[in-house]
Short mmCIF file of C-alpha atoms in Angstrom, two decimals:
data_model
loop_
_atom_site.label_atom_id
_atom_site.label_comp_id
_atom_site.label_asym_id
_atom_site.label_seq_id
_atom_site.Cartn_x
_atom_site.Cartn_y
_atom_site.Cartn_z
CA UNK A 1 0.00 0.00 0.00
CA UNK A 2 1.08 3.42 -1.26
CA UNK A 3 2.35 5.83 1.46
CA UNK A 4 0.00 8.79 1.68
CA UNK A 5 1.99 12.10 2.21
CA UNK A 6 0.34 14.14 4.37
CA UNK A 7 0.55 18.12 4.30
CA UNK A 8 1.19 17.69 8.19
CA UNK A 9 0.62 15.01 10.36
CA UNK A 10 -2.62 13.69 10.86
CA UNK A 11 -4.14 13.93 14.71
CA UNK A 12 -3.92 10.61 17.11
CA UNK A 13 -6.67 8.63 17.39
CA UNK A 14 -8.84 9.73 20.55
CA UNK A 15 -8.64 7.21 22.95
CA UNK A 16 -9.66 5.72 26.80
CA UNK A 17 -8.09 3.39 28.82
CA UNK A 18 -9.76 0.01 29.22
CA UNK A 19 -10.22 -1.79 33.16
CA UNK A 20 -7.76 -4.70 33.08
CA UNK A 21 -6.13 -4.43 30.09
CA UNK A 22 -3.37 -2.70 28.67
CA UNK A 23 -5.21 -1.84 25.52
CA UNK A 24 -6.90 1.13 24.77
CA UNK A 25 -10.04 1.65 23.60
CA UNK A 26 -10.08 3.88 20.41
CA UNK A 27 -12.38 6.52 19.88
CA UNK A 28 -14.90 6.65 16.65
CA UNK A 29 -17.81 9.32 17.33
CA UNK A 30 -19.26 10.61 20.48
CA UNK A 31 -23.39 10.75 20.44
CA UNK A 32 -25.02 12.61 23.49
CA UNK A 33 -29.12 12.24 24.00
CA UNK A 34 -30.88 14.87 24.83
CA UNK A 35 -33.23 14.75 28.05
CA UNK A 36 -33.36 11.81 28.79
CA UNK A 37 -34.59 11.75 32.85
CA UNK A 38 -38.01 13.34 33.16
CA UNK A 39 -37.10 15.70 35.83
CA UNK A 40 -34.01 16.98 33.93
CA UNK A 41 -36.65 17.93 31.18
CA UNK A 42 -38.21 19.70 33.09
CA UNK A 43 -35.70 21.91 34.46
CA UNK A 44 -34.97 22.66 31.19
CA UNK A 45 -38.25 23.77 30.39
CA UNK A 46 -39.23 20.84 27.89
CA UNK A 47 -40.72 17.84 29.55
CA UNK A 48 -40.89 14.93 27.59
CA UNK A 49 -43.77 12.27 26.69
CA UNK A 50 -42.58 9.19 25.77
CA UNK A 51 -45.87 8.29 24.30
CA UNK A 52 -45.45 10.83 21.56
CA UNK A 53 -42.00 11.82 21.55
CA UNK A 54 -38.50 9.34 20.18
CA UNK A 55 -35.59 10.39 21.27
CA UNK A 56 -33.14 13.14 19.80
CA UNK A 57 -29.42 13.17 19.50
CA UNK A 58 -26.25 15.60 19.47
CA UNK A 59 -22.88 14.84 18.46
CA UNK A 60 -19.40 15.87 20.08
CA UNK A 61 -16.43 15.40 17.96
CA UNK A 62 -13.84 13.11 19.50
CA UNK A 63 -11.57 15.49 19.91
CA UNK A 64 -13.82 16.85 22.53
CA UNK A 65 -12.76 13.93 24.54
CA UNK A 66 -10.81 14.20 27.59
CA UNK A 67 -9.77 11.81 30.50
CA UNK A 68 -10.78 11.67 33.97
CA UNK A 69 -8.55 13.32 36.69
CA UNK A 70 -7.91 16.26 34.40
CA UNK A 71 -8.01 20.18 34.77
CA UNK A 72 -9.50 22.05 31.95
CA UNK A 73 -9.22 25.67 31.20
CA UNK A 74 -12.70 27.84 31.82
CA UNK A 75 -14.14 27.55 28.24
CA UNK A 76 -14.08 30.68 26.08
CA UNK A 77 -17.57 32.82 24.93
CA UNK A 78 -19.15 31.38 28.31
CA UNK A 79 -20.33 32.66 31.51
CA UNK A 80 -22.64 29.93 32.12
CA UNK A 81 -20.55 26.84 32.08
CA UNK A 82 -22.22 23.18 33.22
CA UNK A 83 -21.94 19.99 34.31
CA UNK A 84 -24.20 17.27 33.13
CA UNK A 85 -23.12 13.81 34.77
CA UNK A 86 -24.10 10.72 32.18
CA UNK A 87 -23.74 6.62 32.45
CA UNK A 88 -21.73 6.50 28.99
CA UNK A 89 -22.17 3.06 26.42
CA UNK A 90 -19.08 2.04 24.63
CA UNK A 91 -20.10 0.28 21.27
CA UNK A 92 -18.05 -2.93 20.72
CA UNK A 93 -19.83 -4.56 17.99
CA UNK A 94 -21.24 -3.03 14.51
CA UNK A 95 -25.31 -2.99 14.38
CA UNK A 96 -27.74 -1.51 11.62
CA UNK A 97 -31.41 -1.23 12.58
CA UNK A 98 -30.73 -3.11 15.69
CA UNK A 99 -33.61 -5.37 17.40
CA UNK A 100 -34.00 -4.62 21.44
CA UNK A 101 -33.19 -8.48 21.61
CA UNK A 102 -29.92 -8.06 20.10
CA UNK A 103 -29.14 -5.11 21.83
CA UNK A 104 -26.71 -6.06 24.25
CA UNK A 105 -24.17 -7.89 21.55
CA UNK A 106 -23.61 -4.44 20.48
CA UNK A 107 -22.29 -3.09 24.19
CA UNK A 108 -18.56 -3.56 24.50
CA UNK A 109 -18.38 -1.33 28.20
CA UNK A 110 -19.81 1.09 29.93
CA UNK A 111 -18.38 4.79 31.59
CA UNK A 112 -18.76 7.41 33.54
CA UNK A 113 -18.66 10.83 31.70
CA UNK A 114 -19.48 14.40 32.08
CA UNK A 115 -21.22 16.37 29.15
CA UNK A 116 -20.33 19.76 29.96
CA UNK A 117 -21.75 22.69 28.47
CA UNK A 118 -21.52 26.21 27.66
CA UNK A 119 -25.27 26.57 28.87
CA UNK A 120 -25.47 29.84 27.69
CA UNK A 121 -24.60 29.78 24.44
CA UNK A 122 -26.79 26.31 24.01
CA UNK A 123 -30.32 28.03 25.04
CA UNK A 124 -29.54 31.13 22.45
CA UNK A 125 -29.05 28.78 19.97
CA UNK A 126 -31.78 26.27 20.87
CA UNK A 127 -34.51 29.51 21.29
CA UNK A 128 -33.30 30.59 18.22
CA UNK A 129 -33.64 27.35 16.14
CA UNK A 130 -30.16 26.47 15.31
CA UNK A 131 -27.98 23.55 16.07
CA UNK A 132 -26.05 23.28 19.42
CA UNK A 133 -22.53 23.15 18.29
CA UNK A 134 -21.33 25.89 19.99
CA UNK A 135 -22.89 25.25 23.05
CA UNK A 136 -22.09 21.38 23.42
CA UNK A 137 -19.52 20.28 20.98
CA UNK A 138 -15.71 22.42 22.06
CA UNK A 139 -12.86 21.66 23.39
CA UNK A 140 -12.82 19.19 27.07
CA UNK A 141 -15.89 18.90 26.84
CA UNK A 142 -16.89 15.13 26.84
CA UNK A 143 -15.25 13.83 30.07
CA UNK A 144 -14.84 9.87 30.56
CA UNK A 145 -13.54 7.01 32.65
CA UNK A 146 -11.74 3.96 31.77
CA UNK A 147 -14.11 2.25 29.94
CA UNK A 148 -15.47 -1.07 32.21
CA UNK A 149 -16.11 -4.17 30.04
CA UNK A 150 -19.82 -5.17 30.19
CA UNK A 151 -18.47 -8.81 31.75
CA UNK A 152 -21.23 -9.52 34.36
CA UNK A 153 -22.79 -6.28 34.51
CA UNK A 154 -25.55 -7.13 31.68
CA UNK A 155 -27.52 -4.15 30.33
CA UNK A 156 -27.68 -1.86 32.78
CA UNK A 157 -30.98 -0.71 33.81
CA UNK A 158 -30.40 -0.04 37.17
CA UNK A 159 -27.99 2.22 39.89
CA UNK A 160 -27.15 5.38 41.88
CA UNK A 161 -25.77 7.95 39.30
CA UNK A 162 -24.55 10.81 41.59
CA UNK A 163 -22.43 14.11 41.09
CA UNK A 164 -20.70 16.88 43.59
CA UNK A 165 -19.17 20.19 43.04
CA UNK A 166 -16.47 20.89 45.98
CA UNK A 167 -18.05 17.85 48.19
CA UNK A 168 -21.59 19.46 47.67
CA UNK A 169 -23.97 17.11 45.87
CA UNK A 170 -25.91 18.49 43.15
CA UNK A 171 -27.10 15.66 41.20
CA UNK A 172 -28.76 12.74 42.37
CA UNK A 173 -30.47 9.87 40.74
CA UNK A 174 -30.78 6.32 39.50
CA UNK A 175 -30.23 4.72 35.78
CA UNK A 176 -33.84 2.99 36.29
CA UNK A 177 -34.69 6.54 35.67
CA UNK A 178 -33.80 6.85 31.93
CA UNK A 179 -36.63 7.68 30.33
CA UNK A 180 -35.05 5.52 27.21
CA UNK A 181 -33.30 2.76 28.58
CA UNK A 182 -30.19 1.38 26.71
CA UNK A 183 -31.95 -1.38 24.46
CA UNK A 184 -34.26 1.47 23.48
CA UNK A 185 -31.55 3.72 22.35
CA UNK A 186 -29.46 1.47 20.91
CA UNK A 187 -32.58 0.47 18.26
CA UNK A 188 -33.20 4.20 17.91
CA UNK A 189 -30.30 5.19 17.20
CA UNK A 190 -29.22 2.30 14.96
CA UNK A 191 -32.38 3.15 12.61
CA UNK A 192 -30.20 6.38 11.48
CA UNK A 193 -26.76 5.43 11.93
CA UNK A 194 -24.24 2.07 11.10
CA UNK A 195 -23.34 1.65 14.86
CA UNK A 196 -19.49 0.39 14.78
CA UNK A 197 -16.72 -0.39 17.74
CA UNK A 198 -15.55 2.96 18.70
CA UNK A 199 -18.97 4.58 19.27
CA UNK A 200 -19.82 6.17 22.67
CA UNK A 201 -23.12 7.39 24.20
CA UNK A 202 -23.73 9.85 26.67
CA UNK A 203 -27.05 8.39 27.96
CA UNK A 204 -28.51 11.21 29.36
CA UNK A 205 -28.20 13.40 32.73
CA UNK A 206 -30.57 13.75 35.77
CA UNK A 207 -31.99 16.88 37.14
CA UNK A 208 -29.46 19.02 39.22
CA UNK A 209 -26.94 20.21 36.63
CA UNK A 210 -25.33 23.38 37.31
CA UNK A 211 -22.84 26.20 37.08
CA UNK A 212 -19.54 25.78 37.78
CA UNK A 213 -16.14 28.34 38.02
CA UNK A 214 -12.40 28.36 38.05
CA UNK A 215 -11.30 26.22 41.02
CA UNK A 216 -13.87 24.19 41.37
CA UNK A 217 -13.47 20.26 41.62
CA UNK A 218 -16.39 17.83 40.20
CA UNK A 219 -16.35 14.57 41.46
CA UNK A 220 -19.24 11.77 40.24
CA UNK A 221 -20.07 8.46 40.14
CA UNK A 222 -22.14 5.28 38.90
CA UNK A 223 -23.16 1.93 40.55
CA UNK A 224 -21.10 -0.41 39.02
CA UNK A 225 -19.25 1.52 36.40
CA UNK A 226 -17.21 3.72 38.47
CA UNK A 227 -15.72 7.44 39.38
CA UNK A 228 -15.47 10.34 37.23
CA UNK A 229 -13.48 13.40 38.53
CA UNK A 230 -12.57 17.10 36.93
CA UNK A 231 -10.76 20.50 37.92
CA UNK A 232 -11.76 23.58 36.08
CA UNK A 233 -8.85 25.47 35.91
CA UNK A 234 -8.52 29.00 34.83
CA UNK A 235 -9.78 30.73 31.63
CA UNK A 236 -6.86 30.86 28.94
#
């Protein structure tokens, strides 16, 4: 195979450590779902019926990605920045137009992430009828764990999902909450998109979510999946 010369070197693949193994677990796309726990709707104004409504979806590019234990500068064009704690679904196994049956050959692991969001920016553009790029997809902002291998953990439907800001808790809630559980999203989304090993979902976060400033130190964690941590450091 022909050498392709590059203008400049092409980026490294986006990555996250894997629980017992020395492999790494490479990065394809990130999907996010919007409001997916009722109360979490609510805050934000836009309650949800499940009898009517399907899910929806927004995308972070993986360079958005960033490990656990890690300070990130205050994002720029924000006064309003949040944190949105999510159970995250690492895709091990391609799937098109998945059955719920089948669901759970498609799960490789499972994470604990942080969507965080430059809340400001995200309500101008979502009152004003234009995509949330600037608002959800930048720089840091899709935080995540080692990824933990499904093993015996199953689908998860089930499990405290919890997150503090300086010891404080602000978010509290359970994964039984979802109001589209992982077999549900994972046929959803496979209707639009050729699911494929590298894909992660943010599942959703629960009510609670929050400012935060320079200094402060998330912590958050998940039943079974494990402990997500972040500094925000000072604005560059």
């Amino acid at each position: 195979m022909t050498q392709t010369n590059f203008l400049w070197n092409p980026p490294l693949v986006n990555s996250l450590p894997v629980q017992g193994s020395d492999a790494r677990f490479p990065v394809n796309r990130i999907f996010c779902v919007g409001r997916n726990y009722h109360a979490h709707a609510i805050e934000m104004g836009r309650p949800v019926d499940k009898t009517t409504a399907r899910p929806f979806y927004f995308t972070k590019t993986p360079s958005a990605l960033v490990e656990s234990g890690a300070t990130v500068p205050y994002p720029a064009g924000t006064s309003n920045y949040h944190f949105e704690m999510e159970l995250v679904v690492a895709i091990g196994a391609p799937g098109f137009r998945v059955k719920e049956a089948d669901a759970q050959r498609l799960i490789y692991g499972y994470a604990a992430g942080l969507d965080m969001t430059r809340r400001d920016l995200q309500l101008v553009a979502r009152d004003q009828g234009r995509p949330w790029d600037l608002g959800k997809d930048f720089e840091k902002s899709a935080v995540c764990t080692e990824i933990v291998p499904i093993g015996n953990l199953g689908v998860l439907s089930k499990g405290a999902i919890n997150l503090q800001v300086n010891g404080e808790t602000k978010q509290t809630g359970d994964l039984s909450q979802l109001i589209w559980n992982i077999p549900e999203l994972l046929v959803d989304l496979s209707q639009f998109y050729h699911l494929v090993p590298g894909d992660l979902i943010y599942t959703g976060t629960p009510e609670g979510v929050g400012a935060v400033k320079s200094g402060d130190k998330i912590t958050g964690h998940i039943d079974g999946v494990g402990d997500v941590a972040l500094t925000i450091g000072e604005a560059e």
